[in-house]
CSV table of N, CA and C in Angstrom, one decimal:
chain,number,residue,atom,x,y,z
A,7,MET,N,19.3,2.5,19.5
A,7,MET,CA,17.8,1.3,19.5
A,7,MET,C,16.7,1.7,18.9
A,8,ILE,N,15.8,0.4,19.4
A,8,ILE,CA,14.4,0.2,17.9
A,8,ILE,C,13.8,-0.2,19.2
A,9,LYS,N,12.1,0.2,19.1
A,9,LYS,CA,10.7,-0.3,19.7
A,9,LYS,C,10.1,-1.7,18.9
A,10,ILE,N,10.6,-2.8,19.2
A,10,ILE,CA,10.1,-3.3,18.6
A,10,ILE,C,9.3,-4.9,20.0
A,11,VAL,N,8.2,-5.2,19.2
A,11,VAL,CA,7.3,-6.1,20.2
A,11,VAL,C,7.4,-7.7,20.5
A,12,VAL,N,7.5,-8.5,21.5
A,12,VAL,CA,8.1,-9.6,21.0
A,12,VAL,C,6.8,-10.2,21.5
A,13,VAL,N,7.1,-11.6,20.7
A,13,VAL,CA,5.6,-12.8,21.1
A,13,VAL,C,6.2,-14.3,21.3
A,14,PRO,N,6.3,-14.0,21.8
A,14,PRO,CA,6.6,-15.0,22.6
A,14,PRO,C,5.9,-16.8,21.7
A,15,ALA,N,6.8,-18.3,22.2
A,15,ALA,CA,5.5,-19.2,21.0
A,15,ALA,C,4.6,-20.3,22.1
A,16,ASP,N,5.5,-19.2,23.4
A,16,ASP,CA,4.1,-20.1,24.8
A,16,ASP,C,3.1,-19.0,24.7
A,17,PRO,N,2.0,-19.5,24.9
A,17,PRO,CA,0.2,-18.7,25.2
A,17,PRO,C,0.5,-18.7,26.6
A,18,LEU,N,2.0,-18.5,26.9
A,18,LEU,CA,0.8,-17.7,29.1
A,18,LEU,C,2.1,-16.9,29.1
A,19,LEU,N,3.4,-16.9,28.1
A,19,LEU,CA,4.4,-15.8,28.0
A,19,LEU,C,3.5,-14.5,27.1
A,20,PRO,N,3.9,-13.9,28.3
A,20,PRO,CA,3.1,-12.2,27.5
A,20,PRO,C,3.9,-12.4,26.0
A,21,VAL,N,3.9,-11.6,25.5
A,21,VAL,CA,3.8,-10.0,24.5
A,21,VAL,C,4.6,-9.3,25.5
A,22,HIS,N,5.6,-8.5,24.7
A,22,HIS,CA,5.9,-7.4,25.8
A,22,HIS,C,7.7,-6.9,24.6
A,23,LEU,N,7.4,-4.9,24.8
A,23,LEU,CA,7.9,-4.5,24.3
A,23,LEU,C,9.7,-4.4,24.5
A,24,VAL,N,10.3,-4.4,23.7
A,24,VAL,CA,12.0,-4.3,23.2
A,24,VAL,C,12.4,-3.4,23.5
A,25,ASP,N,13.3,-2.5,24.5
A,25,ASP,CA,14.3,-2.0,22.9
A,25,ASP,C,15.5,-2.9,22.2
A,26,HIS,N,15.0,-2.7,21.5
A,26,HIS,CA,15.7,-3.6,20.0
A,26,HIS,C,16.9,-2.8,19.5
A,27,ASP,N,18.5,-3.7,18.9
A,27,ASP,CA,19.3,-2.6,18.8
A,27,ASP,C,19.8,-3.8,17.2
A,28,GLU,N,19.3,-2.2,16.5
A,28,GLU,CA,19.4,-3.0,15.3
A,28,GLU,C,20.0,-2.9,14.0
A,29,THR,N,21.3,-2.7,14.5
A,29,THR,CA,22.4,-3.2,13.7
A,29,THR,C,23.0,-4.8,13.6
A,30,SER,N,22.0,-5.2,15.1
A,30,SER,CA,22.9,-6.6,15.5
A,30,SER,C,22.1,-7.6,14.8
A,31,LEU,N,23.3,-8.0,14.8
A,31,LEU,CA,22.3,-9.8,13.9
A,31,LEU,C,22.2,-10.2,15.2
A,32,ARG,N,23.5,-10.5,15.7
A,32,ARG,CA,23.4,-11.3,16.6
A,32,ARG,C,21.8,-11.6,18.1
A,33,ALA,N,21.9,-9.7,18.6
A,33,ALA,CA,21.0,-9.7,19.4
A,33,ALA,C,19.1,-10.7,18.6
A,34,ALA,N,19.0,-10.0,17.7
A,34,ALA,CA,17.8,-10.5,16.7
A,34,ALA,C,18.3,-12.1,16.7
A,35,GLN,N,19.2,-12.9,16.0
A,35,GLN,CA,19.5,-13.7,16.3
A,35,GLN,C,18.8,-15.1,17.9
A,36,ALA,N,19.4,-14.1,18.6
A,36,ALA,CA,19.2,-14.6,19.8
A,36,ALA,C,17.4,-15.4,20.7
A,37,LEU,N,16.6,-13.6,20.1
A,37,LEU,CA,15.3,-13.2,20.2
A,37,LEU,C,14.3,-14.8,19.3
A,38,VAL,N,14.8,-14.8,18.3
A,38,VAL,CA,14.3,-15.8,18.2
A,38,VAL,C,15.0,-17.7,17.8
A,39,GLY,N,16.0,-17.7,18.4
A,39,GLY,CA,17.2,-18.5,19.0
A,39,GLY,C,17.3,-19.1,17.6
A,40,GLY,N,18.3,-18.5,16.2
A,40,GLY,CA,17.9,-18.9,15.1
A,40,GLY,C,18.5,-18.5,14.6
A,41,PRO,N,18.8,-18.6,13.1
A,41,PRO,CA,18.9,-18.0,12.1
A,41,PRO,C,17.9,-17.4,11.7
A,42,ILE,N,18.0,-15.8,11.5
A,42,ILE,CA,16.2,-15.1,11.5
A,42,ILE,C,15.8,-14.9,9.9
A,43,GLU,N,14.8,-14.8,9.0
A,43,GLU,CA,13.8,-14.4,8.7
A,43,GLU,C,13.1,-14.0,8.3
A,44,PRO,N,12.9,-12.9,7.6
A,44,PRO,CA,11.8,-11.3,7.8
A,44,PRO,C,11.1,-12.3,6.8
A,45,ILE,N,9.5,-12.0,7.8
A,45,ILE,CA,7.8,-12.1,6.9
A,45,ILE,C,7.3,-10.3,7.0
A,46,GLY,N,7.2,-10.3,5.7
A,46,GLY,CA,6.1,-8.4,5.3
A,46,GLY,C,4.9,-8.1,5.4
A,47,LEU,N,4.3,-8.0,6.4
A,47,LEU,CA,3.3,-7.4,6.3
A,47,LEU,C,2.8,-5.9,5.8
A,48,THR,N,1.5,-6.1,6.4
A,48,THR,CA,0.5,-4.9,6.2
A,48,THR,C,-0.2,-4.0,6.4
A,49,ARG,N,-1.1,-2.9,6.1
A,49,ARG,CA,-1.8,-2.0,7.5
A,49,ARG,C,-1.3,-2.9,8.5
A,50,PRO,N,-1.0,-2.2,9.3
A,50,PRO,CA,0.2,-1.0,9.3
A,50,PRO,C,1.9,-1.9,8.5
A,51,ALA,N,2.3,-1.1,7.4
A,51,ALA,CA,3.8,-2.4,7.5
A,51,ALA,C,4.8,-2.6,8.8
A,52,ALA,N,4.8,-3.6,8.5
A,52,ALA,CA,6.0,-4.6,9.3
A,52,ALA,C,6.5,-5.3,9.5
A,53,THR,N,7.4,-5.8,10.1
A,53,THR,CA,8.1,-6.9,9.4
A,53,THR,C,8.4,-8.0,10.8
A,54,LEU,N,7.6,-9.1,10.3
A,54,LEU,CA,7.8,-9.8,11.9
A,54,LEU,C,8.7,-11.0,11.5
A,55,TYR,N,9.7,-11.5,12.5
A,55,TYR,CA,10.9,-12.0,12.0
A,55,TYR,C,11.0,-13.3,13.2
A,56,VAL,N,11.3,-14.3,12.6
A,56,VAL,CA,11.1,-15.3,12.6
A,56,VAL,C,12.4,-16.6,12.7
A,57,ASN,N,12.6,-17.9,13.3
A,57,ASN,CA,13.0,-18.7,13.0
A,57,ASN,C,13.6,-19.4,11.9
A,58,GLU,N,13.8,-19.5,10.5
A,58,GLU,CA,14.5,-19.8,9.5
A,58,GLU,C,14.4,-21.7,10.0
A,59,ASN,N,15.2,-21.9,11.1
A,59,ASN,CA,14.8,-23.3,10.6
A,59,ASN,C,13.7,-23.9,11.4
A,60,GLY,N,12.7,-22.6,12.1
A,60,GLY,CA,12.1,-23.8,13.5
A,60,GLY,C,11.6,-24.5,12.7
A,61,LYS,N,10.7,-25.1,11.8
A,61,LYS,CA,9.8,-26.3,11.0
A,61,LYS,C,10.7,-26.9,11.2
A,62,ILE,N,12.3,-27.1,10.8
A,62,ILE,CA,12.5,-27.8,10.8
A,62,ILE,C,13.6,-28.4,12.1
A,63,ASP,N,13.5,-27.7,13.4
A,63,ASP,CA,14.1,-27.9,14.3
A,63,ASP,C,12.7,-27.8,15.1
A,64,GLY,N,10.9,-28.0,15.3
A,64,GLY,CA,10.6,-29.0,14.7
A,64,GLY,C,9.9,-28.1,17.0
A,65,LEU,N,10.5,-26.7,16.6
A,65,LEU,CA,9.5,-25.8,17.7
A,65,LEU,C,8.3,-25.3,17.4
A,66,PRO,N,8.3,-24.8,18.4
A,66,PRO,CA,6.7,-25.4,19.2
A,66,PRO,C,5.8,-24.2,18.0
A,67,ARG,N,4.4,-24.9,17.2
A,67,ARG,CA,3.5,-23.1,17.2
A,67,ARG,C,3.3,-22.3,17.5
A,68,ASN,N,3.3,-21.3,17.3
A,68,ASN,CA,2.3,-19.2,17.4
A,68,ASN,C,1.3,-19.3,17.6
A,69,GLY,N,0.6,-19.7,18.0
A,69,GLY,CA,-0.8,-19.1,17.9
A,69,GLY,C,-0.6,-17.2,17.1
A,70,ARG,N,-0.2,-17.1,18.5
A,70,ARG,CA,-0.5,-15.7,17.6
A,70,ARG,C,-0.1,-14.9,17.3
A,71,ALA,N,1.6,-14.8,17.0
A,71,ALA,CA,2.2,-15.0,15.8
A,71,ALA,C,1.6,-15.1,14.2
A,72,THR,N,0.6,-16.4,14.1
A,72,THR,CA,0.3,-17.3,12.8
A,72,THR,C,-1.1,-16.5,13.0
A,73,LEU,N,-2.0,-15.5,13.7
A,73,LEU,CA,-3.0,-14.7,13.6
A,73,LEU,C,-2.5,-13.1,13.3
A,74,LEU,N,-1.2,-13.0,13.7
A,74,LEU,CA,-0.6,-12.2,13.0
A,74,LEU,C,-0.8,-12.2,11.8
A,75,THR,N,-0.6,-12.8,12.0
A,75,THR,CA,0.7,-12.8,9.9
A,75,THR,C,-0.5,-13.4,9.2
A,76,TRP,N,-1.0,-13.5,9.4
A,76,TRP,CA,-2.7,-13.9,8.7
A,76,TRP,C,-3.6,-13.0,8.5
A,77,VAL,N,-3.6,-12.0,9.1
A,77,VAL,CA,-4.1,-10.5,8.8
A,77,VAL,C,-3.6,-9.6,8.6
A,78,HIS,N,-2.2,-9.7,8.6
A,78,HIS,CA,-1.1,-8.6,8.3
A,78,HIS,C,-0.9,-8.9,7.3
A,79,ALA,N,-0.8,-10.5,6.0
A,79,ALA,CA,0.3,-10.3,5.0
A,79,ALA,C,-0.8,-11.6,4.0
A,80,PRO,N,-2.2,-11.0,3.1
A,80,PRO,CA,-3.2,-11.9,4.0
A,80,PRO,C,-2.8,-12.7,2.5
A,81,GLN,N,-1.7,-12.7,1.3
A,81,GLN,CA,-1.0,-13.4,0.8
A,81,GLN,C,-0.6,-14.6,1.3
A,82,LEU,N,-0.1,-14.9,2.5
A,82,LEU,CA,0.1,-16.0,3.4
A,82,LEU,C,-1.3,-17.0,4.6
A,83,ARG,N,-2.3,-16.1,3.8
A,83,ARG,CA,-3.4,-15.9,5.1
A,83,ARG,C,-4.3,-17.8,5.1
A,84,GLY,N,-4.6,-18.6,5.4
A,84,GLY,CA,-4.4,-20.2,5.3
A,84,GLY,C,-3.0,-20.9,5.0
A,85,GLN,N,-1.4,-19.9,4.6
A,85,GLN,CA,-0.7,-21.1,3.8
A,85,GLN,C,0.0,-21.0,4.5
A,86,ASP,N,0.2,-21.2,5.6
A,86,ASP,CA,1.3,-21.5,6.8
A,86,ASP,C,1.0,-22.0,8.1
A,87,VAL,N,1.8,-22.1,9.4
A,87,VAL,CA,1.5,-21.5,10.8
A,87,VAL,C,3.2,-20.7,11.3
A,88,ILE,N,3.3,-20.1,12.2
A,88,ILE,CA,4.1,-20.0,12.5
A,88,ILE,C,5.0,-20.3,13.5
A,89,VAL,N,5.9,-20.9,13.8
A,89,VAL,CA,7.1,-21.2,14.9
A,89,VAL,C,7.9,-21.1,15.7
A,90,GLY,N,8.1,-20.9,16.5
A,90,GLY,CA,8.9,-19.7,17.6
A,90,GLY,C,8.5,-18.6,18.0
A,91,ASP,N,9.7,-18.8,18.5
A,91,ASP,CA,10.0,-17.4,19.1
A,91,ASP,C,9.8,-16.2,17.4
A,92,THR,N,9.0,-15.7,17.9
A,92,THR,CA,9.8,-14.2,17.2
A,92,THR,C,8.7,-13.1,17.2
A,93,TYR,N,9.4,-12.1,16.6
A,93,TYR,CA,8.8,-10.4,17.3
A,93,TYR,C,8.6,-9.4,16.0
A,94,LEU,N,8.0,-8.7,16.4
A,94,LEU,CA,7.7,-7.8,15.5
A,94,LEU,C,8.4,-6.3,15.7
A,95,ALA,N,8.5,-5.5,13.9
A,95,ALA,CA,10.0,-4.1,14.0
A,95,ALA,C,8.9,-4.0,13.2
A,96,GLY,N,9.0,-2.4,12.6
A,96,GLY,CA,8.7,-1.7,11.0
A,96,GLY,C,9.1,-2.3,10.3
A,97,PRO,N,8.3,-1.3,9.3
A,97,PRO,CA,9.5,-2.5,7.8
A,97,PRO,C,11.0,-1.3,7.7
A,98,VAL,N,11.4,-1.6,6.4
A,98,VAL,CA,13.0,-2.0,7.1
A,98,VAL,C,13.7,-0.3,6.0
A,99,ARG,N,14.0,0.0,6.6
A,99,ARG,CA,14.5,1.6,5.3
A,99,ARG,C,15.4,2.3,6.2
A,100,ARG,N,16.9,2.1,4.7
A,100,ARG,CA,18.5,2.1,4.7
A,100,ARG,C,19.1,0.9,5.1
A,101,GLY,N,18.0,-0.2,5.1
A,101,GLY,CA,18.8,-1.3,5.2
A,101,GLY,C,18.8,-1.6,7.1
A,102,LEU,N,18.1,-1.0,7.5
A,102,LEU,CA,17.6,-1.9,9.4
A,102,LEU,C,16.4,-1.3,9.4
A,103,ASP,N,16.1,-2.1,10.7
A,103,ASP,CA,14.7,-1.9,10.9
A,103,ASP,C,14.6,-1.2,11.7
A,104,THR,N,12.7,-0.4,11.6
A,104,THR,CA,12.3,0.6,12.0
A,104,THR,C,11.9,0.7,13.4
A,105,ASP,N,11.3,1.0,14.3
A,105,ASP,CA,10.2,0.2,14.9
A,105,ASP,C,9.5,-0.6,14.2
A,106,THR,N,8.1,-0.7,15.8
A,106,THR,CA,7.0,-1.0,15.3
A,106,THR,C,7.0,-0.1,15.7
A,107,PRO,N,5.3,0.1,13.8
A,107,PRO,CA,4.0,1.1,14.2
A,107,PRO,C,3.8,1.3,15.6
A,108,ALA,N,3.6,2.4,16.1
A,108,ALA,CA,2.6,2.7,16.5
A,108,ALA,C,1.0,2.4,16.9
A,109,ASP,N,0.3,1.4,16.1
A,109,ASP,CA,-0.5,0.9,16.0
A,109,ASP,C,-1.4,-0.1,16.9
A,110,LEU,N,0.3,-0.6,16.5
A,110,LEU,CA,0.5,-2.7,16.3
A,110,LEU,C,1.2,-2.6,18.3
A,111,ILE,N,2.5,-1.7,18.3
A,111,ILE,CA,2.0,-1.9,20.2
A,111,ILE,C,1.7,-1.4,21.3
A,112,ALA,N,0.4,0.0,20.5
A,112,ALA,CA,-0.9,0.2,20.9
A,112,ALA,C,-2.2,-1.4,21.3
A,113,VAL,N,-1.5,-1.5,20.2
A,113,VAL,CA,-3.2,-3.4,20.1
A,113,VAL,C,-2.7,-4.6,21.1
A,114,LEU,N,-1.5,-4.1,20.7
A,114,LEU,CA,-0.4,-6.0,21.1
A,114,LEU,C,0.4,-5.8,22.6
A,115,THR,N,0.6,-4.2,22.9
A,115,THR,CA,0.7,-3.9,24.3
A,115,THR,C,0.0,-2.9,24.9
A,116,GLY,N,-0.6,-3.1,24.6
A,116,GLY,CA,-1.8,-1.8,25.5
A,116,GLY,C,-2.7,-2.6,26.1
A,117,THR,N,-2.8,-1.2,27.5
A,117,THR,CA,-3.8,-2.0,28.2
A,117,THR,C,-5.1,-1.8,27.8
A,118,GLY,N,-5.9,-0.7,27.5
A,118,GLY,CA,-6.9,-0.7,26.8
A,118,GLY,C,-7.6,-1.7,26.4
A,119,ALA,N,-8.8,-2.0,25.9
A,119,ALA,CA,-9.6,-2.7,25.0
A,119,ALA,C,-8.7,-2.0,22.5
A,120,VAL,N,-9.6,-3.3,22.1
A,120,VAL,CA,-9.7,-3.1,21.2
A,120,VAL,C,-11.4,-3.4,20.6
A,121,GLN,N,-11.2,-3.1,18.7
A,121,GLN,CA,-12.1,-3.6,18.2
A,121,GLN,C,-12.1,-3.9,16.8
A,122,VAL,N,-12.6,-4.4,16.4
A,122,VAL,CA,-12.0,-4.8,15.6
A,122,VAL,C,-13.1,-4.2,14.3
A,123,GLN,N,-12.3,-4.7,12.9
A,123,GLN,CA,-13.4,-3.5,11.9
A,123,GLN,C,-12.7,-4.0,11.3
A,124,THR,N,-14.4,-4.3,9.7
A,124,THR,CA,-13.7,-4.4,8.7
A,124,THR,C,-14.2,-3.7,7.1
A,125,ARG,N,-13.7,-3.5,6.2
A,125,ARG,CA,-14.0,-3.5,4.8
A,125,ARG,C,-15.1,-3.7,4.1
A,126,SER,N,-15.7,-3.5,4.0
A,126,SER,CA,-16.7,-3.9,2.4
A,126,SER,C,-16.6,-3.2,1.4
A,127,ARG,N,-16.8,-3.8,0.6
A,127,ARG,CA,-16.4,-3.4,-1.7
A,127,ARG,C,-16.9,-1.8,-1.5
A,128,ARG,N,-17.6,-1.5,-0.5
A,128,ARG,CA,-18.3,-0.4,-0.3
A,128,ARG,C,-17.0,0.8,0.1
A,129,ARG,N,-16.1,0.4,0.5
A,129,ARG,CA,-14.5,1.4,0.8
A,129,ARG,C,-14.7,1.3,1.5
A,130,ARG,N,-15.3,1.0,3.2
A,130,ARG,CA,-15.2,2.1,4.0
A,130,ARG,C,-15.0,0.7,5.6
A,131,TRP,N,-15.0,1.9,6.6
A,131,TRP,CA,-14.0,1.2,7.8
A,131,TRP,C,-15.6,1.3,8.8
A,132,THR,N,-16.3,-0.1,9.2
A,132,THR,CA,-17.0,-0.8,9.5
A,132,THR,C,-16.9,-1.2,10.9
A,133,THR,N,-17.3,-0.6,12.7
A,133,THR,CA,-17.4,-2.0,13.5
A,133,THR,C,-17.3,-2.3,13.4
A,134,LEU,N,-17.1,-4.5,13.9
A,134,LEU,CA,-18.9,-4.9,14.2
A,134,LEU,C,-19.8,-5.4,14.6
A,135,PRO,N,-21.2,-5.0,14.1
A,135,PRO,CA,-22.0,-5.4,15.1
A,135,PRO,C,-21.4,-5.4,16.6
A,136,SER,N,-22.4,-4.7,17.4
A,136,SER,CA,-22.3,-5.3,19.0
A,136,SER,C,-23.0,-6.5,19.5
A,137,THR,N,-23.1,-7.7,18.9
A,137,THR,CA,-23.5,-8.5,18.9
A,137,THR,C,-23.0,-9.5,18.9
A,138,LEU,N,-22.2,-9.3,17.8
A,138,LEU,CA,-20.7,-9.9,17.2
A,138,LEU,C,-18.8,-9.4,18.8
A,139,GLY,N,-19.1,-8.7,19.6
A,139,GLY,CA,-18.6,-9.0,21.2
A,139,GLY,C,-17.8,-7.8,20.6
A,140,THR,N,-17.9,-6.3,19.9
A,140,THR,CA,-16.7,-5.1,19.5
A,140,THR,C,-16.2,-5.1,20.2
A,141,VAL,N,-15.6,-5.1,21.7
A,141,VAL,CA,-14.5,-4.7,23.1
A,141,VAL,C,-14.3,-6.0,22.9
A,142,TYR,N,-12.6,-6.0,23.1
A,142,TYR,CA,-11.8,-6.8,23.4
A,142,TYR,C,-11.0,-6.6,24.9
A,143,ASP,N,-10.7,-6.6,25.6
A,143,ASP,CA,-9.7,-6.8,26.6
A,143,ASP,C,-8.3,-7.8,26.1
A,144,GLU,N,-8.8,-9.1,25.5
A,144,GLU,CA,-7.4,-9.6,25.0
A,144,GLU,C,-7.5,-9.5,23.4
A,145,PRO,N,-6.1,-8.7,22.6
A,145,PRO,CA,-5.4,-8.6,21.2
A,145,PRO,C,-6.7,-10.3,20.4
A,146,PHE,N,-5.4,-11.2,21.1
A,146,PHE,CA,-5.5,-12.4,20.2
A,146,PHE,C,-6.6,-12.9,19.5
A,147,ASP,N,-8.0,-12.4,21.0
A,147,ASP,CA,-9.3,-13.4,21.5
A,147,ASP,C,-9.8,-11.8,19.5
A,148,ALA,N,-9.6,-10.4,19.5
A,148,ALA,CA,-9.8,-10.2,18.7
A,148,ALA,C,-8.8,-10.0,17.1
A,149,TYR,N,-8.3,-10.8,17.0
A,149,TYR,CA,-7.3,-11.3,15.8
A,149,TYR,C,-8.1,-12.6,14.9
A,150,ALA,N,-8.8,-13.6,16.0
A,150,ALA,CA,-9.0,-15.2,15.7
A,150,ALA,C,-10.9,-13.7,15.1
A,151,THR,N,-11.3,-12.8,15.6
A,151,THR,CA,-12.9,-12.3,14.8
A,151,THR,C,-12.3,-12.1,14.0
A,152,ALA,N,-11.2,-11.5,13.4
A,152,ALA,CA,-11.4,-11.0,12.5
A,152,ALA,C,-11.3,-12.0,11.2
A,153,LEU,N,-10.2,-12.6,11.8
A,153,LEU,CA,-9.9,-14.0,10.1
A,153,LEU,C,-11.1,-14.7,10.3
A,154,LEU,N,-12.6,-14.7,11.2
A,154,LEU,CA,-13.3,-15.7,11.0
A,154,LEU,C,-14.9,-14.0,10.1
A,155,ALA,N,-14.3,-13.4,10.5
A,155,ALA,CA,-15.0,-12.0,9.5
A,155,ALA,C,-14.5,-11.4,8.0
A,156,LEU,N,-13.4,-12.4,8.0
A,156,LEU,CA,-13.1,-12.4,5.9
A,156,LEU,C,-14.0,-13.9,5.2
A,157,ASP,N,-14.7,-14.1,6.6
A,157,ASP,CA,-15.3,-15.0,5.8
A,157,ASP,C,-16.7,-14.8,4.9
A,158,ASP,N,-16.9,-13.1,6.0
A,158,ASP,CA,-18.9,-12.3,4.8
A,158,ASP,C,-18.2,-12.5,3.5
A,159,PRO,N,-18.7,-12.1,2.5
A,159,PRO,CA,-18.2,-12.3,0.7
A,159,PRO,C,-18.3,-10.5,1.3
A,160,ASP,N,-18.8,-9.8,1.3
A,160,ASP,CA,-18.4,-9.1,1.4
A,160,ASP,C,-17.5,-7.5,2.0
A,161,SER,N,-17.0,-8.3,2.8
A,161,SER,CA,-15.3,-8.0,3.7
A,161,SER,C,-14.0,-8.2,2.9
A,162,ILE,N,-13.3,-8.0,3.0
A,162,ILE,CA,-12.2,-7.5,1.7
A,162,ILE,C,-10.8,-6.9,2.3
A,163,ASP,N,-11.2,-6.4,4.2
A,163,ASP,CA,-10.5,-6.8,4.3
A,163,ASP,C,-11.1,-6.1,6.2
A,164,VAL,N,-9.6,-6.2,7.4
A,164,VAL,CA,-10.3,-6.2,8.7
A,164,VAL,C,-9.5,-6.0,9.4
A,165,ARG,N,-9.6,-5.4,10.4
A,165,ARG,CA,-8.3,-4.4,11.1
A,165,ARG,C,-9.0,-4.9,12.4
A,166,VAL,N,-7.2,-5.0,13.0
A,166,VAL,CA,-7.8,-5.1,14.6
A,166,VAL,C,-6.9,-3.0,15.4
A,167,ILE,N,-8.2,-2.7,15.3
A,167,ILE,CA,-7.1,-1.4,16.2
A,167,ILE,C,-7.6,-1.2,17.8
A,168,PRO,N,-7.2,0.2,18.5
A,168,PRO,CA,-7.8,0.1,19.7
A,168,PRO,C,-9.8,1.6,19.9
A,169,THR,N,-10.1,0.9,20.8
A,169,THR,CA,-11.7,1.1,21.0
A,169,THR,C,-11.2,2.6,20.9
A,170,GLY,N,-12.1,3.2,19.8
A,170,GLY,CA,-12.5,4.7,20.4
A,170,GLY,C,-11.2,4.9,18.4
A,171,GLN,N,-10.6,4.3,18.1
A,171,GLN,CA,-10.1,4.9,16.3
A,171,GLN,C,-10.5,4.4,15.4
A,172,THR,N,-11.0,5.7,14.9
A,172,THR,CA,-12.3,5.1,14.5
A,172,THR,C,-10.4,5.4,11.6
């Protein structure tokens, strides 16, 4: 069993942590409501699983999973939207999924506040100025701010982390 984070398409349903049998394709398909398709995420390395036929089947847009994808998969930023229920696992090792990275679990399911940091061309991470609101109780508000921060030409990367982490 591994720890995964379920991100429902319905924004009124909570993002939650689940114990998942990483060897069961049937269990994975039940979580997304059909055939699964992996999307590789970076920083931290993870895998977002979506319904492969979600757009064809007319599943609802998943704004939270789209934000996660655009922040953690820069090559997909602004290219597409995610639909339907999804879940996050860790990177695949030896052909099997692993636990969702602890950083993502803490940000997405934790009870503490989170902050947005940007990395400039000078290669150092900086917490956004307090005038932009450095502490967020809702992680997806922080993810939306992270995307906006990428409009700054000096920003080359962003991340959302628990408050107080460096």
